[in-house]
């Protein structure tokens, strides 16, 4: 999608003169970087504007609307404040969009006063600021008095200008905002969405200039390209899987749904989600459809997937217990011929597990409704998850399509690392080969390979080396294996080891990533009797679980109306097995899994 150019201009009012910039006074001391001095806050009269504030800006060639109409002025969040070498007071703005700023295929139903958080950035003079603006969640906005709602906005979705995706804002804390910007700012490496240069060093440099750069600069660029958040233009070594997904989506969108969901499975770090996103980006260039991604791991409960889906389709807030009924009616009701279909990506499907499995079943069943215009893709780490949680009759009725992502081989991992590095010759061939061999022998998880390679670059930079050698990669791999949580696992007490072993065994038995507290307790009790020669009291079990949760090894999910308290492993089960491979008690219980 081509991002609309936005350049705000100084306000035109009686108090704006040539010396307008002088009316803005910095608050606090700044820090210097690249001939610019950066600040946290600025004052204008009685008004204060700080990083993170949302403001109304005067649009180019237009007078501002003090009522906050973003059609005649613009709304943006301040991401940076600085004074350049010429004394100009500047700010970096991250724009909010209205639906008219988005492509037709991405537009949701219109709602007055709704804005969409984006990854569109540009630099503007401070004199363009009109006033501060309040942006709430829709739920909080509805709680405001009617007269105040007319001067405020609400925002529940993030719109990526790079991918044309709309994502629900599960969490809108400042940390999560930065995470979203960082993730989606690299979704299209061919096109920068900044209208003007950022105050810091630009990420993009042409390949032809690489040979003229110093080793330190090359190392910094290589580190950037190896970050997990860096998304290349294409994903290598997944051509077969990509074609299967492309063909499925292309024909499904053309037919506005085909009734059969697509189930994608494979080990973590094998490119499942990234490949789907790449295919969606490609199809959005030629086909009209809506896209929604729901991550089961980020939901407060499995059934809240219904509320998110309904809200995306209708912008109505309905409690989870009732949302499924409303969706039943919605998907069975005839749609307008021109209404584009919806592609729903349900990632981390394992986390949508419930006692009666209604969440997963309904998501896979709704596409069978002839009027649904719904296309569902489910992604899981478990190959046979449908067989484990759904009845044979249900599986037969759903007749789902399947794509399996196998772990990356040694050669494939080397290919991906080389593609990431592009023309940056900072690794010796032997170093890349060692990294590929170490990861492919354990899991084939490309994320681990990238983290090891990135750490190798960091070590080379620290030691001012021109090349990442095989010795540096070996050191990085050792560090990775001895990371913080791995060290914690290796120093667990007897009871902590037994609880983790019980979780891994039960997860392996039922094929999900989270388990009921009562089930883990029932499995752990005989292990305690065998190794500690005593009974395990439930309060003791609770204390052990709390100790593991306090250091981030597991998480405790509070009970809901659907299920009792549950436990989740924050790290992968194979990491638990690897970390405890030298623990005699763990070896005795997890021998077959190690």
Tab-separated table of N, CA and C in Angstrom, residues 47-190:
chain	number	residue	atom	x	y	z
A	47	UNK	N	0.683	25.090	28.087
A	47	UNK	CA	0.560	23.719	27.589
A	47	UNK	C	1.907	23.002	27.631
A	48	UNK	N	1.852	21.736	28.006
A	48	UNK	CA	3.037	20.883	28.005
A	48	UNK	C	2.795	19.720	27.046
A	49	UNK	N	3.792	19.391	26.249
A	49	UNK	CA	3.703	18.268	25.317
A	49	UNK	C	4.925	17.380	25.541
A	50	UNK	N	4.677	16.093	25.767
A	50	UNK	CA	5.761	15.159	26.063
A	50	UNK	C	5.715	13.981	25.101
A	51	UNK	N	6.819	13.238	25.054
A	51	UNK	CA	6.859	12.022	24.248
A	51	UNK	C	5.751	11.079	24.714
A	52	UNK	N	4.977	10.572	23.775
A	52	UNK	CA	3.853	9.701	24.093
A	52	UNK	C	2.516	10.409	24.076
A	53	UNK	N	2.529	11.763	24.059
A	53	UNK	CA	1.275	12.514	23.994
A	53	UNK	C	0.686	12.448	22.588
A	54	UNK	N	-0.644	12.482	22.521
A	54	UNK	CA	-1.342	12.532	21.236
A	54	UNK	C	-1.777	13.969	20.993
A	55	UNK	N	-1.504	14.484	19.791
A	55	UNK	CA	-1.783	15.883	19.489
A	55	UNK	C	-2.495	16.009	18.151
A	56	UNK	N	-3.182	17.137	18.005
A	56	UNK	CA	-3.771	17.504	16.718
A	56	UNK	C	-2.785	18.417	16.009
A	57	UNK	N	-2.568	18.169	14.712
A	57	UNK	CA	-1.625	18.951	13.926
A	57	UNK	C	-2.341	19.629	12.772
A	58	UNK	N	-1.859	20.783	12.408
A	58	UNK	CA	-2.428	21.521	11.287
A	58	UNK	C	-1.966	20.887	9.979
A	59	UNK	N	-2.911	20.451	9.155
A	59	UNK	CA	-2.580	19.798	7.891
A	59	UNK	C	-2.113	20.818	6.864
A	60	UNK	N	-1.276	20.384	5.949
A	60	UNK	CA	-0.748	21.272	4.910
A	60	UNK	C	-1.878	21.877	4.097
A	61	UNK	N	-1.878	23.200	3.990
A	61	UNK	CA	-2.853	23.873	3.150
A	61	UNK	C	-4.244	23.919	3.733
A	62	UNK	N	-4.398	23.535	5.005
A	62	UNK	CA	-5.727	23.510	5.610
A	62	UNK	C	-5.676	24.207	6.955
A	63	UNK	N	-6.790	24.813	7.339
A	63	UNK	CA	-6.897	25.394	8.660
A	63	UNK	C	-7.276	24.300	9.647
A	64	UNK	N	-6.744	24.342	10.855
A	64	UNK	CA	-7.067	23.294	11.826
A	64	UNK	C	-8.502	23.369	12.284
A	65	UNK	N	-9.034	22.213	12.619
A	65	UNK	CA	-10.368	22.138	13.200
A	65	UNK	C	-10.216	21.895	14.682
A	66	UNK	N	-10.561	22.878	15.490
A	66	UNK	CA	-10.382	22.744	16.932
A	66	UNK	C	-11.334	21.731	17.528
A	67	UNK	N	-12.296	21.251	16.747
A	67	UNK	CA	-13.162	20.176	17.217
A	67	UNK	C	-12.491	18.819	17.044
A	68	UNK	N	-11.309	18.800	16.497
A	68	UNK	CA	-10.575	17.543	16.367
A	68	UNK	C	-11.032	16.698	15.200
A	69	UNK	N	-11.512	17.323	14.122
A	69	UNK	CA	-11.935	16.554	12.951
A	69	UNK	C	-10.694	16.172	12.155
A	70	UNK	N	-10.352	14.880	12.157
A	70	UNK	CA	-9.111	14.471	11.522
A	70	UNK	C	-9.202	14.463	10.003
A	71	UNK	N	-10.343	14.894	9.450
A	71	UNK	CA	-10.424	15.025	7.998
A	71	UNK	C	-9.837	16.366	7.551
A	72	UNK	N	-9.840	17.371	8.422
A	72	UNK	CA	-9.283	18.678	8.081
A	72	UNK	C	-8.025	18.983	8.877
A	73	UNK	N	-7.706	18.152	9.822
A	73	UNK	CA	-6.424	18.217	10.517
A	73	UNK	C	-6.038	16.781	10.839
A	74	UNK	N	-4.864	16.600	11.372
A	74	UNK	CA	-4.366	15.249	11.572
A	74	UNK	C	-4.073	14.981	13.039
A	75	UNK	N	-4.170	13.718	13.396
A	75	UNK	CA	-3.894	13.283	14.763
A	75	UNK	C	-2.640	12.419	14.746
A	76	UNK	N	-1.749	12.662	15.692
A	76	UNK	CA	-0.498	11.900	15.737
A	76	UNK	C	-0.006	11.796	17.173
A	77	UNK	N	0.837	10.805	17.401
A	77	UNK	CA	1.491	10.655	18.703
A	77	UNK	C	2.938	11.116	18.577
A	78	UNK	N	3.401	11.857	19.569
A	78	UNK	CA	4.779	12.350	19.563
A	78	UNK	C	5.714	11.218	19.969
A	79	UNK	N	6.639	10.868	19.082
A	79	UNK	CA	7.595	9.797	19.364
A	79	UNK	C	8.982	10.313	19.723
A	80	UNK	N	9.298	11.548	19.323
A	80	UNK	CA	10.610	12.117	19.644
A	80	UNK	C	10.520	13.638	19.571
A	81	UNK	N	11.350	14.317	20.364
A	81	UNK	CA	11.424	15.776	20.388
A	81	UNK	C	12.900	16.168	20.338
A	82	UNK	N	13.256	17.113	19.452
A	82	UNK	CA	14.659	17.509	19.386
A	82	UNK	C	14.819	18.882	18.737
A	83	UNK	N	15.995	19.452	18.931
A	83	UNK	CA	16.382	20.698	18.284
A	83	UNK	C	17.579	20.396	17.396
A	84	UNK	N	17.468	20.743	16.104
A	84	UNK	CA	18.543	20.382	15.185
A	84	UNK	C	19.678	21.405	15.218
A	85	UNK	N	20.673	21.190	14.368
A	85	UNK	CA	21.871	22.039	14.400
A	85	UNK	C	21.586	23.468	13.970
A	86	UNK	N	20.423	23.701	13.325
A	86	UNK	CA	20.048	25.044	12.891
A	86	UNK	C	19.131	25.737	13.890
A	87	UNK	N	18.866	25.092	15.016
A	87	UNK	CA	17.996	25.683	16.026
A	87	UNK	C	16.520	25.419	15.812
A	88	UNK	N	16.172	24.600	14.800
A	88	UNK	CA	14.771	24.272	14.553
A	88	UNK	C	14.285	23.272	15.599
A	89	UNK	N	13.125	23.552	16.161
A	89	UNK	CA	12.530	22.639	17.140
A	89	UNK	C	11.614	21.671	16.393
A	90	UNK	N	11.909	20.388	16.501
A	90	UNK	CA	11.261	19.378	15.683
A	90	UNK	C	10.652	18.268	16.536
A	91	UNK	N	9.792	17.489	15.901
A	91	UNK	CA	9.206	16.311	16.551
A	91	UNK	C	9.030	15.224	15.501
A	92	UNK	N	9.156	13.985	15.947
A	92	UNK	CA	8.799	12.850	15.095
A	92	UNK	C	7.397	12.413	15.489
A	93	UNK	N	6.521	12.300	14.502
A	93	UNK	CA	5.114	11.957	14.749
A	93	UNK	C	4.798	10.576	14.194
A	94	UNK	N	4.026	9.835	14.928
A	94	UNK	CA	3.478	8.565	14.427
A	94	UNK	C	1.985	8.787	14.257
A	95	UNK	N	1.540	8.682	13.011
A	95	UNK	CA	0.195	9.114	12.660
A	95	UNK	C	-0.874	8.098	13.050
A	96	UNK	N	-2.020	8.639	13.414
A	96	UNK	CA	-3.246	7.854	13.493
A	96	UNK	C	-3.989	8.044	12.171
A	97	UNK	N	-4.619	6.982	11.679
A	97	UNK	CA	-5.380	7.050	10.434
A	97	UNK	C	-6.876	6.977	10.722
A	98	UNK	N	-7.654	7.576	9.803
A	98	UNK	CA	-9.077	7.307	9.725
A	98	UNK	C	-9.300	6.289	8.616
A	99	UNK	N	-10.511	5.781	8.470
A	99	UNK	CA	-10.717	4.722	7.475
A	99	UNK	C	-10.480	5.225	6.055
A	100	UNK	N	-10.643	6.538	5.809
A	100	UNK	CA	-10.411	7.063	4.462
A	100	UNK	C	-8.936	7.067	4.086
A	101	UNK	N	-8.063	6.925	5.074
A	101	UNK	CA	-6.626	6.867	4.800
A	101	UNK	C	-6.170	5.465	4.434
A	102	UNK	N	-7.057	4.478	4.562
A	102	UNK	CA	-6.702	3.081	4.346
A	102	UNK	C	-7.223	2.608	2.996
A	103	UNK	N	-6.592	1.571	2.454
A	103	UNK	CA	-7.054	1.014	1.186
A	103	UNK	C	-8.433	0.391	1.367
A	104	UNK	N	-9.189	0.320	0.287
A	104	UNK	CA	-10.565	-0.170	0.364
A	104	UNK	C	-10.638	-1.586	0.917
A	105	UNK	N	-9.659	-2.422	0.579
A	105	UNK	CA	-9.701	-3.817	1.023
A	105	UNK	C	-9.493	-3.954	2.517
A	106	UNK	N	-8.872	-2.946	3.138
A	106	UNK	CA	-8.571	-3.045	4.569
A	106	UNK	C	-9.591	-2.332	5.437
A	107	UNK	N	-10.480	-1.555	4.840
A	107	UNK	CA	-11.376	-0.720	5.635
A	107	UNK	C	-12.420	-1.534	6.389
A	108	UNK	N	-12.518	-1.330	7.695
A	108	UNK	CA	-13.610	-1.935	8.466
A	108	UNK	C	-14.843	-1.041	8.364
A	109	UNK	N	-15.970	-1.454	8.935
A	109	UNK	CA	-17.142	-0.577	8.938
A	109	UNK	C	-16.833	0.756	9.621
A	110	UNK	N	-17.452	1.831	9.116
A	110	UNK	CA	-17.183	3.175	9.637
A	110	UNK	C	-17.783	3.351	11.024
A	111	UNK	N	-16.996	3.956	11.914
A	111	UNK	CA	-17.493	4.365	13.225
A	111	UNK	C	-16.970	5.773	13.507
A	112	UNK	N	-17.868	6.664	13.807
A	112	UNK	CA	-17.488	8.047	14.072
A	112	UNK	C	-16.527	8.109	15.248
A	113	UNK	N	-15.516	8.942	15.128
A	113	UNK	CA	-14.494	9.205	16.148
A	113	UNK	C	-13.484	8.072	16.289
A	114	UNK	N	-13.475	7.118	15.347
A	114	UNK	CA	-12.511	6.025	15.456
A	114	UNK	C	-11.225	6.365	14.716
A	115	UNK	N	-10.103	6.061	15.364
A	115	UNK	CA	-8.785	6.190	14.768
A	115	UNK	C	-8.087	4.837	14.785
A	116	UNK	N	-7.040	4.721	13.974
A	116	UNK	CA	-6.260	3.489	13.911
A	116	UNK	C	-4.789	3.830	14.133
A	117	UNK	N	-4.202	3.209	15.129
A	117	UNK	CA	-2.768	3.373	15.364
A	117	UNK	C	-2.018	2.812	14.156
A	118	UNK	N	-0.931	3.472	13.740
A	118	UNK	CA	-0.191	3.013	12.560
A	118	UNK	C	1.317	3.022	12.819
A	119	UNK	N	2.056	2.589	11.797
A	119	UNK	CA	3.515	2.630	11.824
A	119	UNK	C	4.056	3.706	10.884
A	120	UNK	N	3.208	4.656	10.498
A	120	UNK	CA	3.593	5.737	9.587
A	120	UNK	C	4.238	6.859	10.398
A	121	UNK	N	5.490	7.166	10.093
A	121	UNK	CA	6.257	8.168	10.828
A	121	UNK	C	6.658	9.317	9.919
A	122	UNK	N	6.730	10.531	10.474
A	122	UNK	CA	7.296	11.658	9.738
A	122	UNK	C	7.761	12.712	10.728
A	123	UNK	N	8.634	13.601	10.264
A	123	UNK	CA	9.159	14.681	11.093
A	123	UNK	C	8.423	15.973	10.779
A	124	UNK	N	8.120	16.761	11.799
A	124	UNK	CA	7.403	18.018	11.621
A	124	UNK	C	7.901	19.052	12.621
A	125	UNK	N	7.666	20.321	12.292
A	125	UNK	CA	8.026	21.396	13.209
A	125	UNK	C	7.039	21.441	14.370
A	126	UNK	N	7.525	21.871	15.529
A	126	UNK	CA	6.651	21.943	16.702
A	126	UNK	C	5.512	22.937	16.497
A	127	UNK	N	5.741	23.942	15.649
A	127	UNK	CA	4.708	24.943	15.421
A	127	UNK	C	3.449	24.399	14.791
A	128	UNK	N	3.468	23.155	14.311
A	128	UNK	CA	2.276	22.550	13.705
A	128	UNK	C	1.275	22.068	14.748
A	129	UNK	N	1.699	21.992	16.014
A	129	UNK	CA	0.803	21.486	17.061
A	129	UNK	C	-0.338	22.461	17.297
A	130	UNK	N	-1.560	21.945	17.306
A	130	UNK	CA	-2.741	22.746	17.611
A	130	UNK	C	-3.128	22.583	19.072
A	131	UNK	N	-3.237	21.337	19.516
A	131	UNK	CA	-3.676	21.072	20.886
A	131	UNK	C	-3.464	19.597	21.203
A	132	UNK	N	-3.558	19.268	22.479
A	132	UNK	CA	-3.526	17.870	22.900
A	132	UNK	C	-4.866	17.218	22.600
A	133	UNK	N	-4.831	15.913	22.367
A	133	UNK	CA	-6.037	15.153	22.043
A	133	UNK	C	-6.061	13.895	22.900
A	134	UNK	N	-7.249	13.491	23.320
A	134	UNK	CA	-7.392	12.270	24.117
A	134	UNK	C	-7.877	11.129	23.231
A	135	UNK	N	-7.202	9.988	23.327
A	135	UNK	CA	-7.584	8.788	22.585
A	135	UNK	C	-7.764	7.653	23.586
A	136	UNK	N	-8.956	7.045	23.591
A	136	UNK	CA	-9.295	5.985	24.534
A	136	UNK	C	-9.548	4.678	23.785
A	137	UNK	N	-9.693	3.601	24.533
A	137	UNK	CA	-10.271	2.392	23.951
A	137	UNK	C	-11.756	2.665	23.743
A	138	UNK	N	-12.394	1.907	22.857
A	138	UNK	CA	-13.815	2.135	22.603
A	138	UNK	C	-14.637	1.942	23.872
A	139	UNK	N	-14.246	0.963	24.669
A	139	UNK	CA	-14.964	0.688	25.917
A	139	UNK	C	-14.897	1.886	26.862
A	140	UNK	N	-13.709	2.476	27.026
A	140	UNK	CA	-13.556	3.640	27.900
A	140	UNK	C	-14.227	4.872	27.295
A	141	UNK	N	-14.175	4.984	25.971
A	141	UNK	CA	-14.794	6.123	25.291
A	141	UNK	C	-16.300	6.146	25.521
A	142	UNK	N	-16.924	4.969	25.497
A	142	UNK	CA	-18.371	4.888	25.712
A	142	UNK	C	-18.767	5.286	27.126
A	143	UNK	N	-17.838	5.169	28.064
A	143	UNK	CA	-18.130	5.534	29.451
A	143	UNK	C	-18.084	7.042	29.678
A	144	UNK	N	-17.545	7.802	28.707
A	144	UNK	CA	-17.447	9.251	28.845
A	144	UNK	C	-18.816	9.901	28.667
A	145	UNK	N	-19.030	11.086	29.249
A	145	UNK	CA	-20.262	11.835	28.975
A	145	UNK	C	-20.379	12.125	27.482
A	146	UNK	N	-21.603	12.190	26.987
A	146	UNK	CA	-21.833	12.351	25.548
A	146	UNK	C	-21.122	13.577	24.983
A	147	UNK	N	-21.137	14.691	25.732
A	147	UNK	CA	-20.516	15.906	25.210
A	147	UNK	C	-18.994	15.777	25.113
A	148	UNK	N	-18.391	15.002	26.014
A	148	UNK	CA	-16.940	14.824	25.968
A	148	UNK	C	-16.532	13.874	24.856
A	149	UNK	N	-17.399	12.899	24.537
A	149	UNK	CA	-17.077	11.951	23.469
A	149	UNK	C	-16.874	12.657	22.135
A	150	UNK	N	-17.550	13.792	21.943
A	150	UNK	CA	-17.464	14.510	20.677
A	150	UNK	C	-16.121	15.209	20.488
A	151	UNK	N	-15.344	15.336	21.547
A	151	UNK	CA	-14.039	15.985	21.425
A	151	UNK	C	-12.887	15.006	21.632
A	152	UNK	N	-13.218	13.716	21.752
A	152	UNK	CA	-12.197	12.684	21.948
A	152	UNK	C	-12.312	11.630	20.849
A	153	UNK	N	-11.344	10.756	20.810
A	153	UNK	CA	-11.338	9.672	19.843
A	153	UNK	C	-11.179	8.348	20.568
A	154	UNK	N	-11.400	7.263	19.822
A	154	UNK	CA	-11.110	5.940	20.376
A	154	UNK	C	-10.318	5.135	19.354
A	155	UNK	N	-9.569	4.173	19.855
A	155	UNK	CA	-8.701	3.356	19.000
A	155	UNK	C	-8.594	1.965	19.601
A	156	UNK	N	-8.946	0.953	18.812
A	156	UNK	CA	-8.862	-0.437	19.256
A	156	UNK	C	-8.013	-1.296	18.326
A	157	UNK	N	-7.507	-0.691	17.229
A	157	UNK	CA	-6.790	-1.487	16.233
A	157	UNK	C	-5.509	-0.793	15.786
A	158	UNK	N	-4.554	-1.614	15.398
A	158	UNK	CA	-3.293	-1.152	14.813
A	158	UNK	C	-3.330	-1.481	13.324
A	159	UNK	N	-3.073	-0.483	12.477
A	159	UNK	CA	-3.054	-0.683	11.028
A	159	UNK	C	-1.620	-0.558	10.535
A	160	UNK	N	-1.118	-1.620	9.900
A	160	UNK	CA	0.239	-1.604	9.358
A	160	UNK	C	0.208	-1.112	7.922
A	161	UNK	N	0.865	0.006	7.663
A	161	UNK	CA	0.927	0.531	6.299
A	161	UNK	C	1.822	-0.316	5.412
A	162	UNK	N	2.661	-1.153	6.016
A	162	UNK	CA	3.573	-1.995	5.245
A	162	UNK	C	2.879	-3.250	4.730
A	163	UNK	N	1.945	-3.769	5.522
A	163	UNK	CA	1.329	-5.050	5.181
A	163	UNK	C	-0.152	-4.935	4.857
A	164	UNK	N	-0.755	-3.765	5.163
A	164	UNK	CA	-2.190	-3.570	4.980
A	164	UNK	C	-3.002	-4.408	5.972
A	165	UNK	N	-2.377	-4.837	7.066
A	165	UNK	CA	-3.067	-5.629	8.077
A	165	UNK	C	-3.711	-4.711	9.117
A	166	UNK	N	-4.804	-5.184	9.685
A	166	UNK	CA	-5.395	-4.556	10.865
A	166	UNK	C	-5.302	-5.561	12.000
A	167	UNK	N	-4.692	-5.154	13.112
A	167	UNK	CA	-4.490	-6.054	14.242
A	167	UNK	C	-5.198	-5.504	15.473
A	168	UNK	N	-5.914	-6.332	16.223
A	168	UNK	CA	-6.498	-5.865	17.488
A	168	UNK	C	-5.399	-5.449	18.454
A	169	UNK	N	-5.661	-4.408	19.229
A	169	UNK	CA	-4.705	-3.975	20.247
A	169	UNK	C	-4.980	-4.750	21.522
A	170	UNK	N	-4.334	-5.906	21.674
A	170	UNK	CA	-4.502	-6.692	22.889
A	170	UNK	C	-4.000	-5.912	24.098
A	171	UNK	N	-2.916	-5.188	23.901
A	171	UNK	CA	-2.252	-4.478	24.992
A	171	UNK	C	-1.763	-3.161	24.434
A	172	UNK	N	-2.144	-2.033	25.065
A	172	UNK	CA	-1.764	-0.733	24.529
A	172	UNK	C	-0.849	0.036	25.467
A	173	UNK	N	-0.064	-0.693	26.258
A	173	UNK	CA	0.921	-0.040	27.101
A	173	UNK	C	2.035	0.515	26.224
A	174	UNK	N	2.791	1.514	26.706
A	174	UNK	CA	3.884	2.070	25.897
A	174	UNK	C	4.857	1.019	25.394
A	175	UNK	N	5.168	0.030	26.235
A	175	UNK	CA	6.117	-1.012	25.817
A	175	UNK	C	5.576	-1.800	24.636
A	176	UNK	N	4.280	-2.124	24.675
A	176	UNK	CA	3.683	-2.882	23.582
A	176	UNK	C	3.581	-2.041	22.312
A	177	UNK	N	3.351	-0.723	22.469
A	177	UNK	CA	3.326	0.141	21.298
A	177	UNK	C	4.671	0.110	20.579
A	178	UNK	N	5.745	0.229	21.349
A	178	UNK	CA	7.077	0.184	20.755
A	178	UNK	C	7.326	-1.143	20.072
A	179	UNK	N	6.835	-2.226	20.686
A	179	UNK	CA	7.019	-3.559	20.110
A	179	UNK	C	6.325	-3.657	18.762
A	180	UNK	N	5.092	-3.107	18.661
A	180	UNK	CA	4.366	-3.161	17.390
A	180	UNK	C	5.080	-2.348	16.313
A	181	UNK	N	5.524	-1.141	16.680
A	181	UNK	CA	6.207	-0.295	15.707
A	181	UNK	C	7.459	-0.990	15.201
A	182	UNK	N	8.214	-1.570	16.136
A	182	UNK	CA	9.470	-2.235	15.777
A	182	UNK	C	9.209	-3.413	14.849
A	183	UNK	N	8.157	-4.180	15.127
A	183	UNK	CA	7.853	-5.359	14.323
A	183	UNK	C	7.442	-4.976	12.916
A	184	UNK	N	6.526	-4.007	12.775
A	184	UNK	CA	5.961	-3.731	11.467
A	184	UNK	C	6.745	-2.696	10.669
A	185	UNK	N	7.733	-2.037	11.296
A	185	UNK	CA	8.518	-1.067	10.543
A	185	UNK	C	9.440	-1.728	9.535
A	186	UNK	N	9.629	-3.047	9.642
A	186	UNK	CA	10.512	-3.746	8.717
A	186	UNK	C	9.756	-4.733	7.841
A	187	UNK	N	8.443	-4.634	7.758
A	187	UNK	CA	7.678	-5.609	6.996
A	187	UNK	C	7.880	-5.460	5.494
A	188	UNK	N	8.309	-4.281	5.037
A	188	UNK	CA	8.540	-4.082	3.611
A	188	UNK	C	9.867	-3.369	3.414
A	189	UNK	N	10.949	-4.111	3.310
A	189	UNK	CA	12.263	-3.485	3.249
A	189	UNK	C	12.514	-2.630	2.020
A	190	UNK	N	11.669	-2.711	1.012
A	190	UNK	CA	11.894	-1.911	-0.196
A	190	UNK	C	11.396	-0.482	-0.043
